[in-house]
Amino acid sequence: MIEFYHVYKQYIKNQFAISDISISIEKGEFIFLTGASGAGKSTFLKMIYKEEVPSRGQILINSMNLNLLPDNKLYKLRRDIGIVFQDFKLLENRTIYENVAIPLIARNEKKAIVDKMVINALTLVGLTHRRNYFPTHVSGGEQQRVAIARAIVGNPKIIIADEPTGNLDTELSINIIKIFERININGITVLIATHDNNILKLFPKRILRLDKGMLVSDIGIGGIS
Ligand code: ADP
C-alpha cells in the first residue's frame, strides 16, 4: 500500500514540483500517473522508492514511514519495488539473462534459484529464446521487456515505470502495457507514468492526473472524480 499525506517537494525555493498531495493506493491496484512534462510525475515516483525525499509531509509504503527509514535500511524498501526506466538502463556487455539476474546476484541468491527466477521472469515477458543475446542485438521493444523482467525478477510488491513506452510505437506500447497487466494479475501493484493519451483510452484504469505538482484529478476504478 502506498500512502501520501500532504506531501510537498521543492527542488528550488518557492517552486513546488509536488504540492500538497494526499493519496492512497491499495495493494494490487493498476494506476496511470499522467500530466504534461514537468507536472511532477517523475518526482512523485522517485519519492516512493526514496530517490527523492519530500520537503514536507509523509509517505508510507507498506506501513513503512519513509521519513523514519535510515539509509542503511533502504534495501528493505527497495527489495519490495521493481523499477522500469524509459531508457531501459541495461548493461550492454552483459547478456539478457545476466541483466535480468543482476538484482538476484546482488542479494546473493543461490545459482539454482537465480536460474529459476530469471527463466520465470523471461517467460513472463516472452523472451526466454533471447536469453543469450546482448541487449544491443535485440529491438527496442525487446529491450524494454528485458528491463521489465529485471524489475519483476525479485518478486517485488510494487512495480514503478516512468514513461516505459516513451520510445516505442503504438503497437509495441500496447504490448508493453499488456505485460504490466499480466504482472498486475498476480497481485503486484503497478504504477505507470505516461503522457500517452492513446494508452489511457485503451486501458481503462485508475488515472491520477498531475498539473504543476498538484493532483488535479483521480478517476477510474477505485478512484474518486
Ligand atoms: P515530469 O516527470 O512530470 O516531467 P518532474 O517530476 O521531472 O516532472 O519535474 C517536476 C518539476 O520539478 C519540473 O519543474 C522540473 O523542472 C523540476 N525538477 C525535477 N527534478 C529536479 C531537480 N533535480 N532539480 C531541480 N528541479 C527539478
Tab-separated table of C-alpha atoms and ligand atoms in Angstrom:
chain	number	residue	atom	x	y	z
A	1	MET	CA	0.000	0.000	0.000
A	2	ILE	CA	1.191	3.484	-0.898
A	3	GLU	CA	0.057	6.436	1.223
A	4	PHE	CA	0.903	10.119	0.773
A	5	TYR	CA	-0.057	12.636	3.479
A	6	HIS	CA	0.191	16.291	2.461
A	7	VAL	CA	3.371	15.708	0.505
A	8	TYR	CA	5.284	18.675	-0.927
A	9	LYS	CA	8.550	18.708	-2.860
A	10	GLN	CA	10.612	21.780	-3.616
A	11	TYR	CA	13.872	21.499	-5.516
A	12	ILE	CA	14.093	25.266	-5.799
A	13	LYS	CA	12.850	27.816	-3.261
A	14	ASN	CA	9.229	28.890	-3.861
A	15	GLN	CA	8.720	26.349	-6.682
A	16	PHE	CA	6.735	23.242	-5.915
A	17	ALA	CA	7.461	20.131	-8.012
A	18	ILE	CA	4.835	18.391	-5.839
A	19	SER	CA	2.246	20.378	-3.920
A	20	ASP	CA	0.075	19.039	-1.088
A	21	ILE	CA	-0.626	15.560	-2.454
A	22	SER	CA	-2.569	13.153	-0.258
A	23	ILE	CA	-3.439	9.811	-1.802
A	24	SER	CA	-3.896	6.172	-1.013
A	25	ILE	CA	-3.136	3.293	-3.402
A	26	GLU	CA	-4.191	-0.199	-2.355
A	27	LYS	CA	-2.265	-3.406	-2.900
A	28	GLY	CA	-2.946	-4.825	-6.370
A	29	GLU	CA	-4.154	-1.583	-7.997
A	30	PHE	CA	-3.129	-0.604	-11.533
A	31	ILE	CA	-2.545	3.137	-11.773
A	32	PHE	CA	-1.630	5.501	-14.558
A	33	LEU	CA	0.020	8.734	-13.482
A	34	THR	CA	-0.370	11.375	-16.139
A	35	GLY	CA	0.179	15.073	-16.813
A	36	ALA	CA	2.290	17.313	-19.028
A	37	SER	CA	6.061	17.276	-18.980
A	38	GLY	CA	7.203	18.965	-15.775
A	39	ALA	CA	3.933	18.206	-13.946
A	40	GLY	CA	5.782	16.216	-11.276
A	41	LYS	CA	5.292	12.594	-12.378
A	42	SER	CA	8.933	11.515	-12.023
A	43	THR	CA	9.264	13.291	-8.701
A	44	PHE	CA	6.126	11.535	-7.431
A	45	LEU	CA	7.553	8.135	-8.436
A	46	LYS	CA	11.064	8.842	-7.122
A	47	MET	CA	9.688	9.686	-3.695
A	48	ILE	CA	8.065	6.232	-3.492
A	49	TYR	CA	11.446	4.492	-3.696
A	50	LYS	CA	13.158	7.307	-1.786
A	51	GLU	CA	15.344	8.507	-4.608
A	52	GLU	CA	13.944	11.914	-3.597
A	53	VAL	CA	12.549	12.905	-0.208
A	54	PRO	CA	9.562	15.190	0.440
A	55	SER	CA	10.227	18.720	1.639
A	56	ARG	CA	7.123	18.353	3.802
A	57	GLY	CA	4.573	15.611	4.501
A	58	GLN	CA	4.819	11.875	4.943
A	59	ILE	CA	4.912	8.816	2.693
A	60	LEU	CA	4.150	5.317	3.926
A	61	ILE	CA	4.951	2.261	1.802
A	62	ASN	CA	3.517	-0.982	3.182
A	63	SER	CA	3.196	0.834	6.535
A	64	MET	CA	6.879	1.873	6.462
A	65	ASN	CA	7.205	5.609	7.132
A	66	LEU	CA	9.913	6.714	4.704
A	67	ASN	CA	10.804	9.753	6.835
A	68	LEU	CA	11.844	7.319	9.565
A	69	LEU	CA	13.725	4.922	7.274
A	70	PRO	CA	17.510	5.374	7.625
A	71	ASP	CA	19.714	4.994	4.546
A	72	ASN	CA	21.169	1.727	5.841
A	73	LYS	CA	17.636	0.245	5.841
A	74	LEU	CA	16.762	1.462	2.331
A	75	TYR	CA	17.220	-2.064	0.967
A	76	LYS	CA	14.119	-3.082	2.946
A	77	LEU	CA	12.079	-0.651	0.848
A	78	ARG	CA	13.849	-1.262	-2.468
A	79	ARG	CA	13.529	-5.050	-2.383
A	80	ASP	CA	9.743	-4.552	-2.483
A	81	ILE	CA	9.865	-2.233	-5.504
A	82	GLY	CA	10.779	-3.010	-9.118
A	83	ILE	CA	11.638	-0.013	-11.288
A	84	VAL	CA	11.434	0.271	-15.084
A	85	PHE	CA	13.066	3.255	-16.766
A	86	GLN	CA	12.233	4.793	-20.126
A	87	ASP	CA	15.808	4.374	-21.336
A	88	PHE	CA	15.950	0.763	-20.080
A	89	LYS	CA	19.321	1.136	-18.285
A	90	LEU	CA	20.582	-2.263	-19.449
A	91	LEU	CA	24.255	-3.263	-19.287
A	92	GLU	CA	25.432	-3.640	-22.894
A	93	ASN	CA	28.313	-6.012	-22.109
A	94	ARG	CA	26.045	-8.466	-20.259
A	95	THR	CA	23.617	-10.903	-21.867
A	96	ILE	CA	19.888	-10.558	-21.419
A	97	TYR	CA	19.990	-13.416	-18.902
A	98	GLU	CA	22.769	-11.691	-16.936
A	99	ASN	CA	20.963	-8.347	-16.982
A	100	VAL	CA	17.824	-9.900	-15.513
A	101	ALA	CA	19.873	-11.806	-12.908
A	102	ILE	CA	21.529	-8.664	-11.509
A	103	PRO	CA	19.056	-7.961	-8.643
A	104	LEU	CA	19.244	-11.608	-7.520
A	105	ILE	CA	23.040	-11.771	-7.631
A	106	ALA	CA	23.143	-8.512	-5.651
A	107	ARG	CA	21.267	-10.247	-2.858
A	108	ASN	CA	23.380	-13.432	-3.006
A	109	GLU	CA	20.720	-15.872	-4.209
A	110	LYS	CA	21.976	-19.381	-4.997
A	111	LYS	CA	22.646	-20.199	-8.647
A	112	ALA	CA	19.760	-22.670	-8.955
A	113	ILE	CA	17.324	-20.099	-7.526
A	114	VAL	CA	18.704	-17.379	-9.819
A	115	ASP	CA	18.236	-19.674	-12.786
A	116	LYS	CA	14.644	-20.496	-11.913
A	117	MET	CA	13.656	-16.906	-11.169
A	118	VAL	CA	15.351	-15.459	-14.275
A	119	ILE	CA	13.667	-18.006	-16.541
A	120	ASN	CA	10.292	-17.286	-14.874
A	121	ALA	CA	10.731	-13.550	-15.451
A	122	LEU	CA	11.883	-14.010	-19.058
A	123	THR	CA	8.929	-16.327	-19.706
A	124	LEU	CA	6.502	-13.699	-18.429
A	125	VAL	CA	7.836	-11.145	-20.937
A	126	GLY	CA	8.183	-13.779	-23.705
A	127	LEU	CA	11.960	-13.597	-24.077
A	128	THR	CA	13.470	-16.914	-22.976
A	129	HIS	CA	14.636	-17.540	-26.556
A	130	ARG	CA	16.714	-14.357	-26.421
A	131	ARG	CA	18.434	-15.045	-23.095
A	132	ASN	CA	21.945	-15.386	-24.535
A	133	TYR	CA	21.707	-12.283	-26.735
A	134	PHE	CA	23.253	-8.958	-25.812
A	135	PRO	CA	20.811	-6.048	-25.387
A	136	THR	CA	22.127	-4.188	-28.441
A	137	HIS	CA	21.253	-7.216	-30.604
A	138	VAL	CA	17.519	-7.062	-29.884
A	139	SER	CA	14.839	-4.478	-30.728
A	140	GLY	CA	13.791	-1.520	-28.558
A	141	GLY	CA	10.560	-3.254	-27.573
A	142	GLU	CA	12.521	-6.345	-26.548
A	143	GLN	CA	14.980	-4.233	-24.561
A	144	GLN	CA	12.081	-2.740	-22.659
A	145	ARG	CA	10.783	-6.250	-21.937
A	146	VAL	CA	14.220	-7.180	-20.559
A	147	ALA	CA	14.015	-4.133	-18.281
A	148	ILE	CA	10.582	-5.281	-17.107
A	149	ALA	CA	11.881	-8.812	-16.463
A	150	ARG	CA	14.725	-7.349	-14.392
A	151	ALA	CA	12.221	-5.265	-12.396
A	152	ILE	CA	9.969	-8.214	-11.544
A	153	VAL	CA	12.589	-10.947	-11.104
A	154	GLY	CA	12.905	-10.420	-7.345
A	155	ASN	CA	9.129	-10.726	-6.744
A	156	PRO	CA	8.513	-7.100	-5.732
A	157	LYS	CA	5.171	-5.947	-4.303
A	158	ILE	CA	5.163	-2.764	-6.398
A	159	ILE	CA	6.265	-2.085	-9.974
A	160	ILE	CA	7.031	1.507	-10.931
A	161	ALA	CA	7.563	2.507	-14.548
A	162	ASP	CA	8.449	6.029	-15.693
A	163	GLU	CA	7.260	6.531	-19.303
A	164	PRO	CA	8.015	2.888	-20.209
A	165	THR	CA	6.523	3.309	-23.682
A	166	GLY	CA	8.041	6.727	-24.375
A	167	ASN	CA	10.427	5.405	-27.028
A	168	LEU	CA	8.090	2.829	-28.604
A	169	ASP	CA	5.442	2.971	-31.321
A	170	THR	CA	1.758	2.396	-30.554
A	171	GLU	CA	1.641	-1.337	-31.195
A	172	LEU	CA	4.728	-2.059	-29.093
A	173	SER	CA	3.422	0.267	-26.385
A	174	ILE	CA	0.186	-1.707	-26.197
A	175	ASN	CA	2.160	-4.947	-25.864
A	176	ILE	CA	4.211	-3.476	-23.038
A	177	ILE	CA	1.101	-2.353	-21.114
A	178	LYS	CA	-0.394	-5.833	-21.602
A	179	ILE	CA	2.710	-7.275	-19.923
A	180	PHE	CA	2.131	-4.921	-16.980
A	181	GLU	CA	-1.479	-6.175	-16.847
A	182	ARG	CA	-0.201	-9.761	-16.620
A	183	ILE	CA	2.118	-8.747	-13.793
A	184	ASN	CA	-0.790	-6.993	-12.063
A	185	ILE	CA	-2.963	-10.132	-12.189
A	186	ASN	CA	-0.515	-11.691	-9.744
A	187	GLY	CA	-1.440	-9.022	-7.154
A	188	ILE	CA	1.502	-6.729	-7.788
A	189	THR	CA	0.677	-3.017	-7.587
A	190	VAL	CA	1.537	-1.312	-10.886
A	191	LEU	CA	2.190	2.407	-11.181
A	192	ILE	CA	2.992	3.784	-14.632
A	193	ALA	CA	3.772	7.388	-15.555
A	194	THR	CA	2.682	8.204	-19.090
A	195	HIS	CA	1.566	11.187	-21.095
A	196	ASP	CA	0.310	8.918	-23.917
A	197	ASN	CA	-3.428	9.574	-24.225
A	198	ASN	CA	-3.881	6.591	-26.550
A	199	ILE	CA	-2.748	4.270	-23.793
A	200	LEU	CA	-5.049	5.965	-21.270
A	201	LYS	CA	-8.014	5.472	-23.605
A	202	LEU	CA	-7.201	1.866	-24.485
A	203	PHE	CA	-6.667	0.656	-20.929
A	204	PRO	CA	-9.385	1.766	-18.503
A	205	LYS	CA	-7.558	2.107	-15.187
A	206	ARG	CA	-7.430	4.499	-12.287
A	207	ILE	CA	-5.786	7.684	-13.557
A	208	LEU	CA	-4.035	10.212	-11.337
A	209	ARG	CA	-3.513	13.486	-13.161
A	210	LEU	CA	-0.871	15.970	-12.053
A	211	ASP	CA	-0.690	19.597	-13.080
A	212	LYS	CA	2.106	21.849	-11.793
A	213	GLY	CA	2.724	19.462	-8.931
A	214	MET	CA	-0.907	19.278	-7.845
A	215	LEU	CA	-3.150	16.229	-8.041
A	216	VAL	CA	-5.965	17.687	-10.156
A	217	SER	CA	-7.980	14.512	-10.728
A	218	ASP	CA	-8.246	10.926	-9.561
A	219	ILE	CA	-10.657	8.975	-11.733
A	220	GLY	CA	-11.468	5.416	-12.679
A	221	ILE	CA	-11.535	2.083	-10.927
A	222	GLY	CA	-11.195	2.561	-7.188
A	223	GLY	CA	-10.694	6.300	-7.601
A	224	ILE	CA	-12.799	9.361	-6.947
A	225	SER	CA	-13.505	12.039	-9.512
B	1	ADP	P1	7.547	15.121	-15.044
B	1	ADP	O1	8.083	13.766	-14.705
B	1	ADP	O2	6.042	15.191	-14.982
B	1	ADP	O3	8.068	15.644	-16.353
B	1	ADP	P2	9.329	16.082	-12.959
B	1	ADP	O4	8.974	15.429	-11.680
B	1	ADP	O5	10.522	15.585	-13.708
B	1	ADP	O6	8.033	16.143	-13.896
B	1	ADP	O7	9.587	17.635	-12.675
B	1	ADP	C1	8.685	18.453	-11.923
B	1	ADP	C2	9.323	19.826	-11.736
B	1	ADP	O8	10.463	19.711	-10.888
B	1	ADP	C3	9.798	20.457	-13.024
B	1	ADP	O9	9.579	21.847	-12.943
B	1	ADP	C4	11.269	20.145	-13.031
B	1	ADP	O10	11.999	21.111	-13.742
B	1	ADP	C5	11.611	20.197	-11.549
B	1	ADP	N1	12.740	19.304	-11.200
B	1	ADP	C6	12.754	17.954	-11.333
B	1	ADP	N2	13.907	17.449	-10.896
B	1	ADP	C7	14.659	18.499	-10.466
B	1	ADP	C8	15.961	18.644	-9.887
B	1	ADP	N3	16.725	17.579	-9.653
B	1	ADP	N4	16.386	19.887	-9.578
B	1	ADP	C9	15.607	20.972	-9.798
B	1	ADP	N5	14.361	20.908	-10.327
B	1	ADP	C10	13.888	19.710	-10.667
